[in-house]
XYZ file of C-alpha atoms in Angstrom:
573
model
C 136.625 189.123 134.164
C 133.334 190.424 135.017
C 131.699 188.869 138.366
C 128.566 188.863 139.924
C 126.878 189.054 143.608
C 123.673 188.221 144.368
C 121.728 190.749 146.051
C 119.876 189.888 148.962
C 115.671 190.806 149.149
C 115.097 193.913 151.330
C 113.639 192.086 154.872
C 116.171 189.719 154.941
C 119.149 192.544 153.851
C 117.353 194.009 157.052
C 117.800 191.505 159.156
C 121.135 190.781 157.871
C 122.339 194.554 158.843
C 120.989 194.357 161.785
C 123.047 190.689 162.512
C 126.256 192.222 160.701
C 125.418 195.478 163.034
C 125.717 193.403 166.193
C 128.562 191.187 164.676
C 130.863 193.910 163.887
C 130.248 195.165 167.482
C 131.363 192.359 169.243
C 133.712 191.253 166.716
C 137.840 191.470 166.683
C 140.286 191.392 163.586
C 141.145 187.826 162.436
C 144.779 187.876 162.602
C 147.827 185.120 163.251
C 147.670 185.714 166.668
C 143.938 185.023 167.158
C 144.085 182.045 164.443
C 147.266 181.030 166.690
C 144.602 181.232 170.061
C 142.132 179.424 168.658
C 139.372 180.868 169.998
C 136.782 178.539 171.962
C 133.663 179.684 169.632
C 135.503 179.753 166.255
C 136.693 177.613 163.709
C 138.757 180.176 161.648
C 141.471 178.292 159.593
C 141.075 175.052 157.676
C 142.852 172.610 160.338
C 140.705 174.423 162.901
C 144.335 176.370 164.300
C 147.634 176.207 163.017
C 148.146 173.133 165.332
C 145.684 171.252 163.152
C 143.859 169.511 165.821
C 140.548 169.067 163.882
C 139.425 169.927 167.850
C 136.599 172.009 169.401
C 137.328 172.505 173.277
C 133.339 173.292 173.129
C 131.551 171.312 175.620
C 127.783 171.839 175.874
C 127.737 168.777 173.720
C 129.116 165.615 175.221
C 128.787 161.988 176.204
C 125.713 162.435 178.358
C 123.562 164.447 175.803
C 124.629 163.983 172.924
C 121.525 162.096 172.183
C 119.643 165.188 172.240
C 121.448 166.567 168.957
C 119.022 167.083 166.463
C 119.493 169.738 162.917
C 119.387 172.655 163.603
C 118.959 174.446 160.197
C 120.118 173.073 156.530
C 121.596 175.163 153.897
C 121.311 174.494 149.970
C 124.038 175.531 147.968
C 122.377 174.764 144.957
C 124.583 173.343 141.497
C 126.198 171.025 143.725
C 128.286 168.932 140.777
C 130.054 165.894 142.403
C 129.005 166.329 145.976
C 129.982 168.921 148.426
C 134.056 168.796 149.713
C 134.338 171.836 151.344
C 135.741 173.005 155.284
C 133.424 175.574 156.488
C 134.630 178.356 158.917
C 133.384 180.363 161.703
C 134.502 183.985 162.734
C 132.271 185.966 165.536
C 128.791 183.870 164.779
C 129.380 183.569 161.241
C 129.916 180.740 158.793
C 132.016 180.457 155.554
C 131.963 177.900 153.313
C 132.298 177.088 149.491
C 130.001 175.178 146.802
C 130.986 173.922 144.163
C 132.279 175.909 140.794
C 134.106 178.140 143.821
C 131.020 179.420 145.439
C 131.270 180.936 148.474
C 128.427 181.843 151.251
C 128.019 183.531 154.811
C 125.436 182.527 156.783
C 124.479 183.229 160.010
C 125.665 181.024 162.064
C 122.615 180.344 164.381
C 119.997 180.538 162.328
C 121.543 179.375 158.649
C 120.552 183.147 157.169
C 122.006 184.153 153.844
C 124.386 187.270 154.805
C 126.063 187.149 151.216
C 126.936 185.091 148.128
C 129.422 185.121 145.752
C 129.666 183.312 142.533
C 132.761 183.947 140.654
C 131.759 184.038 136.762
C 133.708 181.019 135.024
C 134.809 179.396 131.666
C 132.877 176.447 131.306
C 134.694 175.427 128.800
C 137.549 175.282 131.181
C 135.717 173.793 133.786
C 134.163 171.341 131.209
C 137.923 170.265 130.472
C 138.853 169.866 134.233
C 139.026 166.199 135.398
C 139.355 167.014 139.343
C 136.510 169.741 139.407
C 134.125 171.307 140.079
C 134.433 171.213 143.575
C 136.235 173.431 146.140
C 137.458 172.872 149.518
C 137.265 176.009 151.717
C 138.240 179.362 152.029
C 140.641 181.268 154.671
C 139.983 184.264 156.004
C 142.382 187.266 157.628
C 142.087 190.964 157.455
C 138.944 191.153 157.297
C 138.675 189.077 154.217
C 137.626 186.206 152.751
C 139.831 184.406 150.609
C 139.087 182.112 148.104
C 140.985 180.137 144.807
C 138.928 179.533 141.555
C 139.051 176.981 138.949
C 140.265 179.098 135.958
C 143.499 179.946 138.278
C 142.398 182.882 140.440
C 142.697 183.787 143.952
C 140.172 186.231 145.208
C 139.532 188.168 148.574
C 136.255 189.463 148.800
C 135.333 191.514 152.140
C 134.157 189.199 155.185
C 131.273 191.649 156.092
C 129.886 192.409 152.990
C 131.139 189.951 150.418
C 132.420 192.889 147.822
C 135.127 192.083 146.089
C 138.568 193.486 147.548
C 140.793 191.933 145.239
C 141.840 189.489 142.702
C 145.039 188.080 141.261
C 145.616 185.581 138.501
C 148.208 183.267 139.728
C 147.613 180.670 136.778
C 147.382 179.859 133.091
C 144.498 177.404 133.674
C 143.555 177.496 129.943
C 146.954 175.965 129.243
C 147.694 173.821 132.319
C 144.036 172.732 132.906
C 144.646 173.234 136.319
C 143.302 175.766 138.729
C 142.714 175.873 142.578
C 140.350 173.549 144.584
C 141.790 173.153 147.617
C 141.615 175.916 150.734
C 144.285 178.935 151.112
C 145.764 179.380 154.087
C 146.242 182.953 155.894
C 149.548 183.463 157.750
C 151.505 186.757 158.939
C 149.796 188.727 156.334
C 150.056 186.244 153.525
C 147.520 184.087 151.890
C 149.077 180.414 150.820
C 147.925 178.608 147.862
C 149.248 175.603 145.905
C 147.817 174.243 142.356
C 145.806 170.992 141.759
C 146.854 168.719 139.631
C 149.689 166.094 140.956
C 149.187 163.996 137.400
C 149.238 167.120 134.985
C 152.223 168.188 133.141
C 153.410 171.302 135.320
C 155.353 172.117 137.601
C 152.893 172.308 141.253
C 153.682 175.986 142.086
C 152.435 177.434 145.807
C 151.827 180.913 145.784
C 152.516 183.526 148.580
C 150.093 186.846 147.871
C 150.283 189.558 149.940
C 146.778 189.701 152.046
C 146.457 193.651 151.804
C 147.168 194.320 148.195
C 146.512 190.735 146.392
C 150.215 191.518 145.460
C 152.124 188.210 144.701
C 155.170 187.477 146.637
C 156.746 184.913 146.192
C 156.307 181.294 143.916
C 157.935 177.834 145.140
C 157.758 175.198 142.436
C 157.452 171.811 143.951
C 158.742 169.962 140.972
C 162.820 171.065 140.836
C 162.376 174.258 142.898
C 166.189 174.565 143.401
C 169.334 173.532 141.360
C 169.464 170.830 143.977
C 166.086 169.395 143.015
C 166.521 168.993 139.090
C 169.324 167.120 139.378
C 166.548 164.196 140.939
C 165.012 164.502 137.079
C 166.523 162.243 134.156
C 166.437 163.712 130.420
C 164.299 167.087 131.175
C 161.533 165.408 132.807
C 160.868 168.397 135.369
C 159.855 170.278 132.553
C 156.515 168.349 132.982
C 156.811 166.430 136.953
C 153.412 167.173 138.113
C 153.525 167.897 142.086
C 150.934 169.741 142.779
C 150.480 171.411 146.325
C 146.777 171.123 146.511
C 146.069 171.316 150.219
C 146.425 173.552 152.890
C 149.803 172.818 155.203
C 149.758 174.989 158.101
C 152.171 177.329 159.880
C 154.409 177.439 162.735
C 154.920 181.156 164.002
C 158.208 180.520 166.039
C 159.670 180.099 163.030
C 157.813 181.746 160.467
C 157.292 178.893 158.503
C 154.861 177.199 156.326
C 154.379 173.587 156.467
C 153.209 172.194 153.369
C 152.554 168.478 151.590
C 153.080 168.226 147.579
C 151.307 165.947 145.466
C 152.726 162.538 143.471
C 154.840 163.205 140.495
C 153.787 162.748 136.540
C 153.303 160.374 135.136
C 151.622 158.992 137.929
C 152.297 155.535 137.670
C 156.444 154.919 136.197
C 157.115 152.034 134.122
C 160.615 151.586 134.772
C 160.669 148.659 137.750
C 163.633 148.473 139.591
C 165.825 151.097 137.627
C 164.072 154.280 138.459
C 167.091 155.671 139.440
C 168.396 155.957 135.815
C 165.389 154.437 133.597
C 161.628 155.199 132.959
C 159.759 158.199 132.240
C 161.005 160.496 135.017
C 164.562 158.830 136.168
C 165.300 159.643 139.781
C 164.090 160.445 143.110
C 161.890 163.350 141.521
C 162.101 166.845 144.029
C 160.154 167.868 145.792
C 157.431 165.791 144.849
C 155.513 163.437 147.562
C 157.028 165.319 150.601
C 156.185 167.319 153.305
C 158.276 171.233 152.954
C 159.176 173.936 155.194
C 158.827 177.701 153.366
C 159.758 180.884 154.721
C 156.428 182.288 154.937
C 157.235 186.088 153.565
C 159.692 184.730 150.885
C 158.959 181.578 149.968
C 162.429 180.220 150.490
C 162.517 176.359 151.181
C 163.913 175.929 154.808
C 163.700 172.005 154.724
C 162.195 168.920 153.681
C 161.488 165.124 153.954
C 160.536 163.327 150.511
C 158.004 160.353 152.344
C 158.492 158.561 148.929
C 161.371 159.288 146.677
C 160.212 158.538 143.025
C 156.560 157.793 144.087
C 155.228 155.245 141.306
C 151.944 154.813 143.469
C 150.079 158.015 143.656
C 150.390 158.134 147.556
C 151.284 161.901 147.435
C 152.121 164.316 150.618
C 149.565 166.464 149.780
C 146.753 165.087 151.543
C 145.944 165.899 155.703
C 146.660 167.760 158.595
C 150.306 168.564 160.552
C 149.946 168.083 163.732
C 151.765 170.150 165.766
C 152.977 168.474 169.237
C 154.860 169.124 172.508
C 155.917 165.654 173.581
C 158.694 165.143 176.614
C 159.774 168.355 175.791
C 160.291 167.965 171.932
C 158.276 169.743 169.764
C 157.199 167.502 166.534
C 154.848 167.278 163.873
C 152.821 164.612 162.687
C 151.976 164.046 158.966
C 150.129 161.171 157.199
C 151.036 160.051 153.765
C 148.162 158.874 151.548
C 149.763 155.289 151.292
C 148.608 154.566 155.200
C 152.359 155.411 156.884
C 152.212 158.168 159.249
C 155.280 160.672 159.360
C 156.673 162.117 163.177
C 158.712 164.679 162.191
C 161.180 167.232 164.887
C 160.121 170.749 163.469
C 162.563 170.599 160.631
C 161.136 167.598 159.710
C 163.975 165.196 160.646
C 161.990 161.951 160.976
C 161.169 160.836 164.586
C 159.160 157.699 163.636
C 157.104 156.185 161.276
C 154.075 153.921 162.073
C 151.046 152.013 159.745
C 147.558 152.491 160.572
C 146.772 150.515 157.505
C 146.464 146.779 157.509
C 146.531 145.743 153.772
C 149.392 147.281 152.192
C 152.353 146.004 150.087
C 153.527 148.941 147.928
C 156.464 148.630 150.178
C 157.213 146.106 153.035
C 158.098 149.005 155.078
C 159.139 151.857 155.787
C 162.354 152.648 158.292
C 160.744 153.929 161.725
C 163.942 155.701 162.796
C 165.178 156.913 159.132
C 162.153 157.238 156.462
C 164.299 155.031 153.597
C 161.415 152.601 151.790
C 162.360 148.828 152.288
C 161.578 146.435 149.809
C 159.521 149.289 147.638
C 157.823 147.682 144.431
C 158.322 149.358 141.238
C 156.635 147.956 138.045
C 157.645 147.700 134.691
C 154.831 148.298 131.536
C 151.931 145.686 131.530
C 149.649 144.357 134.074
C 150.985 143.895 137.133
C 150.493 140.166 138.688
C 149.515 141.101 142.315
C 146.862 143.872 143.286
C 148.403 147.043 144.762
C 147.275 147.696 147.978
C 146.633 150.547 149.343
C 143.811 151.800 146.424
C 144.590 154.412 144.727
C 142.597 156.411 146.609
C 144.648 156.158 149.780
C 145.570 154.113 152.818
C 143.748 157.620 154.447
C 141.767 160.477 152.578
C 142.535 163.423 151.749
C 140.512 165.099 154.721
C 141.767 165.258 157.869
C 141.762 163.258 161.599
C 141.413 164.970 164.867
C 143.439 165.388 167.956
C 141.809 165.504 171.446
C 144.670 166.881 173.920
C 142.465 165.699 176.627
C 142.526 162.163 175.727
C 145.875 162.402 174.201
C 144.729 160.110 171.364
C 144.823 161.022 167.295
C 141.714 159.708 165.850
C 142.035 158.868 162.358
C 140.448 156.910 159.477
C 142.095 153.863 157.800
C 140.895 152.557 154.428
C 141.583 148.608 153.927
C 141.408 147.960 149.897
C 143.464 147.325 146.922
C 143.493 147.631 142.895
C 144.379 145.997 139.936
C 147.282 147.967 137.594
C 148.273 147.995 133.870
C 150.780 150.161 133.414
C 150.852 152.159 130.402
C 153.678 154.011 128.422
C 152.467 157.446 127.777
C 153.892 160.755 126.440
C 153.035 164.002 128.159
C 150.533 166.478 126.363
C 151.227 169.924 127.312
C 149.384 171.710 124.071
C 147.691 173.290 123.494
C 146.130 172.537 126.818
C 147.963 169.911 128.897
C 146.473 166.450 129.604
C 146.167 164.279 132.678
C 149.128 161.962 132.463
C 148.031 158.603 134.770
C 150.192 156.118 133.178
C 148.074 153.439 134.027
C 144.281 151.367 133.811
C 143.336 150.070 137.227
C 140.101 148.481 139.145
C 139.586 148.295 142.560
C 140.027 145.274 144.079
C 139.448 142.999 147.530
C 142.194 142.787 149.414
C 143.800 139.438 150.431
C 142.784 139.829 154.012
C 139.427 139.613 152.534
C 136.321 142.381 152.137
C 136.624 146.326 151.854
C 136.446 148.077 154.677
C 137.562 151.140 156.436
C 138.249 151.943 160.543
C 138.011 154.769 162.845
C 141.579 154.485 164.887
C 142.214 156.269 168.378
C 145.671 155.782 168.444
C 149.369 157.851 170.346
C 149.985 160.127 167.352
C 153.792 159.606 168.141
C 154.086 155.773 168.675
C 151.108 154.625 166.873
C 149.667 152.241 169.607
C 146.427 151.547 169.325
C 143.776 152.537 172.058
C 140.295 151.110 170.374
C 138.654 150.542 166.693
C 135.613 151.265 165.412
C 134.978 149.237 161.596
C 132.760 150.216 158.982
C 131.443 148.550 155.911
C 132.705 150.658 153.401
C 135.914 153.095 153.676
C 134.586 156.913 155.222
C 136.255 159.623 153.079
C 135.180 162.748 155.176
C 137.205 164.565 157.721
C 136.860 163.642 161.544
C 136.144 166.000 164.441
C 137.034 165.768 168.241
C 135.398 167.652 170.964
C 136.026 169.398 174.508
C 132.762 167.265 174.946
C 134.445 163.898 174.791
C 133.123 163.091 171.798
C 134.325 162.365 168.274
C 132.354 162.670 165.184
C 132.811 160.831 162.038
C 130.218 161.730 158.817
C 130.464 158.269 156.792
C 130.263 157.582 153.129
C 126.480 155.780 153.289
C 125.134 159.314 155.051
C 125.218 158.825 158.266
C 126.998 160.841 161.109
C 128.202 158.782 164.268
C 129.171 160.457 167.611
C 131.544 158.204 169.449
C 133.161 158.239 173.459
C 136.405 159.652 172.642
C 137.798 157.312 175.712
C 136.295 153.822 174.237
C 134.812 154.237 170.886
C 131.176 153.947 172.152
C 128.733 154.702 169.399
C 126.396 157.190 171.405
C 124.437 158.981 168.947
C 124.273 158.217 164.867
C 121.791 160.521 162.519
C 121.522 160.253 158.648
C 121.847 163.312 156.234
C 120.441 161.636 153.176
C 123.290 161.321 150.923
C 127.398 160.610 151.529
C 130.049 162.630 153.358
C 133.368 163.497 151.838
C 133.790 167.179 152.982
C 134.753 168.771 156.471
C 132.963 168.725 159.943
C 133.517 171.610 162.471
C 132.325 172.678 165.848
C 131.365 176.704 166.720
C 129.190 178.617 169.081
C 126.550 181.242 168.534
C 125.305 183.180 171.579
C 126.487 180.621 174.020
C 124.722 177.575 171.951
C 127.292 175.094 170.270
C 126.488 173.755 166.706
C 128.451 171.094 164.493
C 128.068 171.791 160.734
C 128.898 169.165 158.330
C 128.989 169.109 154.353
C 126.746 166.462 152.908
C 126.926 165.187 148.906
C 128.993 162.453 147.667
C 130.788 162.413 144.031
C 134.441 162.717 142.948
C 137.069 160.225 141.925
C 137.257 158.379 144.442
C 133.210 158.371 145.238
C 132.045 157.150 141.772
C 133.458 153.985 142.441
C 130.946 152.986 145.672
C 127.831 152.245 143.345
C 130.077 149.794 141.411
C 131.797 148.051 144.125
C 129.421 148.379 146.728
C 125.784 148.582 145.028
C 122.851 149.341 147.899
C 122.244 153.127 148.598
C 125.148 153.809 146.471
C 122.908 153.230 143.765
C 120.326 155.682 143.753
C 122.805 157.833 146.058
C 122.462 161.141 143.859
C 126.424 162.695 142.632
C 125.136 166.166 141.676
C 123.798 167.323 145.068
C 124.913 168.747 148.397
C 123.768 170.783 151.556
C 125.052 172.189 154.408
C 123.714 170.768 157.712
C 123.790 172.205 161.147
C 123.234 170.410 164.609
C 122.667 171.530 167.734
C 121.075 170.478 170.933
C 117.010 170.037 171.242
């Protein structure tokens, strides 16, 4: 497929060369081991390191001036459908980050610059056909390169310096699965990580391993019966279409060579056969590997391990979603995961479950879940028809997708909660799979109140391990954008009406708040540019989950626009 590349006019290409020119200079190869680092000034892999801290240790912004922050310089990707969702990155002063319909720009990092664009030629037809699209959520970057997955099932490096095209590989049939890639790669030991969309399409939710060098792939792991083991968790041939899509980044853990990864919820998404699922319904079963959290060899694929958070989920509150925290505690190392239904995972590092904690209040897809083993108590399955009491969590999560932040000066995990429910119908459905599959929900549902009372959604700083709760900030309507903490003592939260808030990271003190004009539900980072520390956030609201604030909510949600977005840079006056 034919591509194109914008070229750049010839006094800016000047002034480009001569940034790239003093860029390449000072810069070093982004590898594992300097991903592994983290490097003060860069953020250069989607969880910020592979320990997925969502942390700067940057400093020159903090508590005491912080009220000085003020933008910097704004960047318009232009063709922004349904908002902006994307993590940028920053390598040796520059920035990376995508658009929508898999766009993908480098700026310079201090002055917002154009350095190069790329936009990948598409089917819109395809995309057109796509019900999760057209949005993309970051790139990684290794070798030299820039790595990126399309919509129409590609994965393409294209050369960090220059933006040329190095290589692509077709990893997908997205004009038969519908499916394609919207969520971030992750680079690893000479590998580049990527797992399909689509948790309610009839697949199978393969992650790819491709060789970094070559765009060679190595190895596929299908998160719907993988292994021998794993169909046997499917009644009457229902793999053939489970769903379980892999569509966020996991991270990696070098000691062990091993990739960390959440899969999506199976399909259909919501079951209809109440308390028999073990036998009855549509997909009979506990359903492998979907809704869990896996360990993969990282050069072969091979599964190592895993921990299903919800055997046959029948809520769409898939593993997919968040970071993996990766922590030394009392001499045990363990990871921390959150599921989308509000229950965060502590996992030992081959993910035997440590504990389990809430940080939602309004819940009841379960009464709980087992701190010391994982098992679901009192789980509620439903049978076809409208169900009698709302679900709670929405189905739009107990937490986002994006990620919290981990401050390991403070100790404390800082993470959004989302307080609201739905109303359910569950529908019998068949899967479509030609000629080009078909979401398979299962279901008609309408957000809903909660019995507690309104909507809402809090800012946590909680122990990551035990859950307890330090302080709480609330806001009026749930925020769906990722968090950042700072070396600065600060934490910054971009919130669905617009408006960024920088709190104390020690008490939750709202210390500075600016508005960007439209709502947040992309990623937030912190980098440095010739000494000078910046935050970038993405700005433009739209999506699944977004189209339902003007509804429910009405004010700015109203007029709040779903086709636009812009990059937007602060630093200090």
């Amino acid at each position: 497929m034919m591509k194109q590349r914008k070229r750049l006019a010839g006094p800016i290409a000047l002034a480009i060369t001569t940034t790239l020119a003093a860029s390449a200079a000072s810069a070093q190869a982004v590898d594992t081991a300097r991903i592994e680092a983290g490097g003060q000034n860069d953020w250069l892999t989607y969880h910020g390191s592979y320990k997925s801290y969502h942390y700067s240790p940057l400093a020159q912004i903090n508590a005491s001036n912080v009220g000085n922050l003020g933008v910097a310089w704004i960047h318009i990707p232009g063709r922004s459908t349904r908002g902006l969702q994307s993590m940028p990155l920053a390598a040796d002063g520059v920035l990376y980050y995508t658009g929508s319909y898999s766009r993908v720009f480098a700026l310079n990092g201090a002055t917002g610059e154009v350095i190069w664009s790329y936009f990948p030629e598409l089917d819109e037809a395809l995309v057109a056909r796509q019900t999760h699209s057209p949005y993309n959520r970051g790139v990684a970057i290794g070798e030299g390169k820039v790595f990126v997955g399309t919509m129409d099932g590609r994965l393409i490096a294209l050369d960090m310096k220059t933006g040329k095209l190095a290589w692509e590989t077709k990893l997908l049939d997205s004009q038969k699965l519908t499916v394609g890639f919207t969520g971030a790669p992750l680079y690893a030991n000479g590998n580049v990580v990527i797992g399909a969309q689509g948790g309610e399409w009839p697949g199978r939710g393969p992650i790819f391993g491709v060789n970094a060098a070559s765009g060679a792939k190595k190895w596929e792991f299908l998160t719907v019966a993988g292994t021998e083991e794993a169909q046997k968790t499917w009644g009457n041939d229902s793999w053939r279409t489970g769903g379980g899509g892999g569509w966020m980044p996991g991270t990696y853990d070098s000691e062990t060579s091993t990739i960390w990864w959440g899969t999506a919820n199976p399909a259909p998404l919501y079951d209809w056969s109440g308390g028999d699922w073990k036998t009855q319904g549509a997909r009979p079963g506990d359903n492998l590997y979907t809704s869990s959290v896996i360990g993969l060899d990282v050069d072969s694929g091979k599964l190592k391990f895993y921990h299903q958070e919800l055997p046959h989920d029948a809520w769409d509150f898939d593993s997919a979603v968040g970071e993996f925290l990766m922590l030394d505690r009392d001499g045990k190392k363990l990871t921390v995961h959150p599921n989308k239904s509000g229950y965060i995972f502590v996992y030992d590092r081959e993910a035997k479950v440590q504990n389990v904690w809430r940080i939602t209040e309004n819940s009841n897809f379960v009464k709980n879940i087992d701190p010391k083993t994982g098992e679901l108590i009192g789980r509620r399955d439903f049978t076809a028809g409208k169900v009698s009491e709302p679900l709670c969590p929405h189905i739009s999560g107990g937490v986002s997708w994006n990620a919290g932040a981990y401050n390991p000066k403070t100790g404390l995990y800082y993470k959004l909660g989302q307080e609201w429910c739905m109303t359910l119908d569950i529908v019998k459905t068949t899967p479509v799979v030609a000629p080009q599959a078909q979401l398979n929900i299962g279901a008609n549902f309408t957000i809903a109140k909660p019995p507690s009372g309104e909507i809402y959604g809090h800012l946590d700083a909680r122990d990551p391990v035990t859950g307890a709760k330090k302080w709480e900030v609330r806001f009026p309507e749930p925020p769906l954008a990722s968090v950042l903490s700072t070396g600065g003592n600060l934490v910054f939260v971009p919130d669905s009406r617009g408006t960024v808030h920088a709190y104390d990271a020690e008490n939750g003190t709202e210390l500075w708040n600016h508005s960007d004009g439209t709502g947040h539900q992309g990623g937030i980072i912190s980098y440095a540019v010739n000494g000078k520390q910046y935050i970038a956030i993405t700005a433009g609201f739209g999506g699944m989950a977004a189209d339902d604030y003007a509804p429910t909510f009405g004010g700015v949600y109203k007029s709040m626009p779903r086709d636009d977005g812009a990059l937007i840079v602060y630093s200090l006056k």
